[in-house]
XYZ file of C-alpha atoms in Angstrom:
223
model
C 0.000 0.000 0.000
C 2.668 2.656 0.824
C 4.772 1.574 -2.635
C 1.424 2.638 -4.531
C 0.925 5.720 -2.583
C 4.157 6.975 -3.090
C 3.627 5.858 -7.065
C 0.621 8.317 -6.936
C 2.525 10.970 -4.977
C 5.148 11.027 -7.055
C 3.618 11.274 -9.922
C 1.268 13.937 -8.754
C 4.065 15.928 -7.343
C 5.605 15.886 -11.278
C 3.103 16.407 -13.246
C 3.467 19.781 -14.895
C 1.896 22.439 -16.649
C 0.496 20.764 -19.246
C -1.568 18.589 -17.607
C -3.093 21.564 -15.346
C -3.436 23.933 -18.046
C -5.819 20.557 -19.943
C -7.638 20.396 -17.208
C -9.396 23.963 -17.226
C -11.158 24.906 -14.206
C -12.088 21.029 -12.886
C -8.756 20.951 -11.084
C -8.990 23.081 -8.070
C -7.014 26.621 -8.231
C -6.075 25.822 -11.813
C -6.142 28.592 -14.384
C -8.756 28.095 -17.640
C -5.945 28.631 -19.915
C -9.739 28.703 -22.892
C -9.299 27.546 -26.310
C -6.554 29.943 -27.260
C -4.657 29.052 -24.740
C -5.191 25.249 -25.179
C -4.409 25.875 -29.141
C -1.329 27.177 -28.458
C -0.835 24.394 -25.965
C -1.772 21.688 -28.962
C 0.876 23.225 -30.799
C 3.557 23.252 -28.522
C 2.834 19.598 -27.697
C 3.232 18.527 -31.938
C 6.672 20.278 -31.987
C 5.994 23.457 -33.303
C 8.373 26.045 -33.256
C 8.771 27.741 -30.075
C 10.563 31.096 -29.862
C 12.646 31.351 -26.965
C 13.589 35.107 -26.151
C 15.476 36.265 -23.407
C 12.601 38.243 -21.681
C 10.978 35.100 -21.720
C 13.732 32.841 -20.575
C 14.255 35.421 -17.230
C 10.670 35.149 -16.482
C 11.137 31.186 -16.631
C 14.129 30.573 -14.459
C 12.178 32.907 -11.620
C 9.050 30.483 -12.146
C 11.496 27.634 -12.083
C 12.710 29.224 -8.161
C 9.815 29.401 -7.384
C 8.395 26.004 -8.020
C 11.509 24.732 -6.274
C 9.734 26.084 -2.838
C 6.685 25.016 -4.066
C 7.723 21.228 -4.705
C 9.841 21.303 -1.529
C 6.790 21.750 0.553
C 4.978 19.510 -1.131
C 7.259 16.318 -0.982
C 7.750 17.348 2.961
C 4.131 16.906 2.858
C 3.800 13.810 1.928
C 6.744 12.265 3.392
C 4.721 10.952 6.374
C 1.927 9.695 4.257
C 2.705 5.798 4.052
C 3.235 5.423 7.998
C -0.494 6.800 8.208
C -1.411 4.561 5.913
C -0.281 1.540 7.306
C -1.809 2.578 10.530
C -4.799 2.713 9.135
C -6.850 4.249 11.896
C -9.330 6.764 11.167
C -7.499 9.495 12.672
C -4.339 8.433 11.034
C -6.806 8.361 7.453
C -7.824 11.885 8.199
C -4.286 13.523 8.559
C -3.877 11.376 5.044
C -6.774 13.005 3.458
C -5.218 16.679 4.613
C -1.731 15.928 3.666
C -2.880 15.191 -0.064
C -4.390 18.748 -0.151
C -1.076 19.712 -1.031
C -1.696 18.268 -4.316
C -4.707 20.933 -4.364
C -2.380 23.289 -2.815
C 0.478 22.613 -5.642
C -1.799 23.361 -8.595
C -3.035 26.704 -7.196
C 0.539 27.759 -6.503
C 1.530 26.888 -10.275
C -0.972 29.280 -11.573
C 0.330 31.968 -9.592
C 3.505 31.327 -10.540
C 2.774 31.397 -14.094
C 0.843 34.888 -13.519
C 3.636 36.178 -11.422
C 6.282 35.934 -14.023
C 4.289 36.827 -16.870
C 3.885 33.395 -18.367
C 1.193 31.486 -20.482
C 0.829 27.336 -20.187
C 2.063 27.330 -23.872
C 4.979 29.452 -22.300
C 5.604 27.150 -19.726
C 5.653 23.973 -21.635
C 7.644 25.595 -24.930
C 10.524 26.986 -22.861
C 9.924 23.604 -20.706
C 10.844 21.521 -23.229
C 13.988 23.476 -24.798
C 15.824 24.187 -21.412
C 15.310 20.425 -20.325
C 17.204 19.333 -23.577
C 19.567 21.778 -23.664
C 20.489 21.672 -19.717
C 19.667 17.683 -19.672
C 22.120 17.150 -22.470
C 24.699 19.402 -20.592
C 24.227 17.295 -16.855
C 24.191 14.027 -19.060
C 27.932 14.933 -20.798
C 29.032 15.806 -17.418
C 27.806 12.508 -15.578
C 29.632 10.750 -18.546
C 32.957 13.070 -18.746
C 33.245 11.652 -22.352
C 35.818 14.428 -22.472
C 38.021 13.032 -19.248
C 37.524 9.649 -21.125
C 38.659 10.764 -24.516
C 41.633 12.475 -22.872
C 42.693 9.226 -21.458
C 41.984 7.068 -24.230
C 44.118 9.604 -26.657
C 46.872 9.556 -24.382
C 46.623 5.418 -24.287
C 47.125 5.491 -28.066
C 49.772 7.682 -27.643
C 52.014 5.119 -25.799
C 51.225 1.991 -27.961
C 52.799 0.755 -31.368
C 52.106 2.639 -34.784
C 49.996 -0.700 -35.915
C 47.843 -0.126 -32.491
C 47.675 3.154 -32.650
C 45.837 2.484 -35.953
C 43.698 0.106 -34.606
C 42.559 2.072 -31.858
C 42.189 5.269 -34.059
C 38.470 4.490 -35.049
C 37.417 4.176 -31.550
C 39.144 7.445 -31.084
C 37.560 9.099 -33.717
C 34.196 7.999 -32.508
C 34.503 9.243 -29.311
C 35.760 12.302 -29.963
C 32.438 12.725 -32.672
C 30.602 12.289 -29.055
C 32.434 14.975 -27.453
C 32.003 17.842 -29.797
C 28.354 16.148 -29.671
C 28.028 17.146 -26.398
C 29.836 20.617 -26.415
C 28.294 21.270 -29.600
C 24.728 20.472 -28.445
C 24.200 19.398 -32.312
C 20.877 17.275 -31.777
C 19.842 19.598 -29.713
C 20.262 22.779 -31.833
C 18.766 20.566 -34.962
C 15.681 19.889 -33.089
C 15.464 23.473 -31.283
C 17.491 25.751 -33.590
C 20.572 27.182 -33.032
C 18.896 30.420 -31.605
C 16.698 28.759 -29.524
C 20.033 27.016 -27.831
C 22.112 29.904 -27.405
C 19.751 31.940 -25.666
C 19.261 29.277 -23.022
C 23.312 28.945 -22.496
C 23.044 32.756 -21.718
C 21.763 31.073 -18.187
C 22.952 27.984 -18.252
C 24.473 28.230 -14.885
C 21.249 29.262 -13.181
C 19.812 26.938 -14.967
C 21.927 24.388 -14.065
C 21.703 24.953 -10.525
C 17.736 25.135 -10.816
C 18.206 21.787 -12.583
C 19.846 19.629 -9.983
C 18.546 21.615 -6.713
C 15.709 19.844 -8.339
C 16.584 16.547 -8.104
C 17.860 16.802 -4.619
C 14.414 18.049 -3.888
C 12.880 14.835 -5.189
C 15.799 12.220 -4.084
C 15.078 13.721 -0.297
C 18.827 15.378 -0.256
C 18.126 19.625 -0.299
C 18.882 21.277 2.454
């Protein structure tokens, strides 16, 4: 029972814009985002082209602080909810039934987020979905240090014989494609365009930091 409770949590806890700006007014505190708004939502979700300015992209990382706080209090909120569940007494069911109004209380808080910093749904979701691949792709190259890697791999075929030096050369080659990959961003900018990408690496470091405060939020670990 507390595995699928936590399932739920979780899931509720990560579920983002998109899903609260479909619902319209039957999820408590949510914004109607009406049928433009959901029409430019529809055409964010197909891959349309989404501009990425730098007015908009300041307005996003102060939503993105904010909804740090937001999710912070939430997952302290529901930390406690499996042991009440296992109890299973009614009082113990009744402090279940107000922790999960932080759920309620989560959706709410997005919208006010989203009107504090100046931000529509379609906003939300289009500069969503460019930052995470740009900054995801950055984390990823750094978990992998396919550049510490090539280094030592180069300076392995350094020290062997001319014949397997040769032999080694392709694997070389191929990892140093995946470096300049990485640096490069070159999936990235071909899916997002290259002006899309470099106005997100103007704050890549906040960005960054909003990025993995993040996941310490949901692995238990910030402070």
């Amino acid at each position: 029972m507390r595995k699928a409770l936590w399932v739920l949590a979780g899931a509720l806890a990560l579920s983002g814009c998109k899903k609260d700006g479909a619902a319209g007014s039957e999820a408590p505190g949510v914004e109607d985002a009406g049928a433009a708004g959901l029409d430019a939502l529809e055409a964010t979700e197909v891959g349309a082209a989404y501009v990425v300015t730098p007015e908009k992209l300041t307005a996003y990382v102060a939503y993105q602080r904010r909804m740090l706080e937001v999710y912070g209090s939430q997952v302290k909120g529901l930390q406690g909810l499996g042991v009440l569940v296992d109890a299973g007494t009614p009082e113990a069911m009744a402090e279940v039934r107000a922790g999960l109004k932080v759920v309620e209380a989560k959706a709410k808080a997005e919208a006010e987020a989203r009107a504090s910093a100046g931000l529509s749904v379609a906003d939300i979701n289009g500069l969503a979905q460019v930052v995470t691949a740009v900054i995801g792709q950055r984390q990823l190259g750094r978990t992998l240090q396919y550049e510490d890697e090539l280094r030592k791999l180069e300076e392995l075929q350094q020290k062997l014989p001319p014949e397997q030096r040769e032999e080694l050369a392709a694997q070389v080659a191929s990892m140093r494609r995946q470096v300049e990959s990485f640096q490069k961003l070159t999936d990235v900018r071909r899916e997002y365009g290259d002006a899309n990408v470099d106005v997100v690496l103007t704050r890549e470091d906040e960005l960054m930091k909003n990025y993995q405060e993040m996941l310490r939020v949901f692995t238990g670990t910030r402070r």
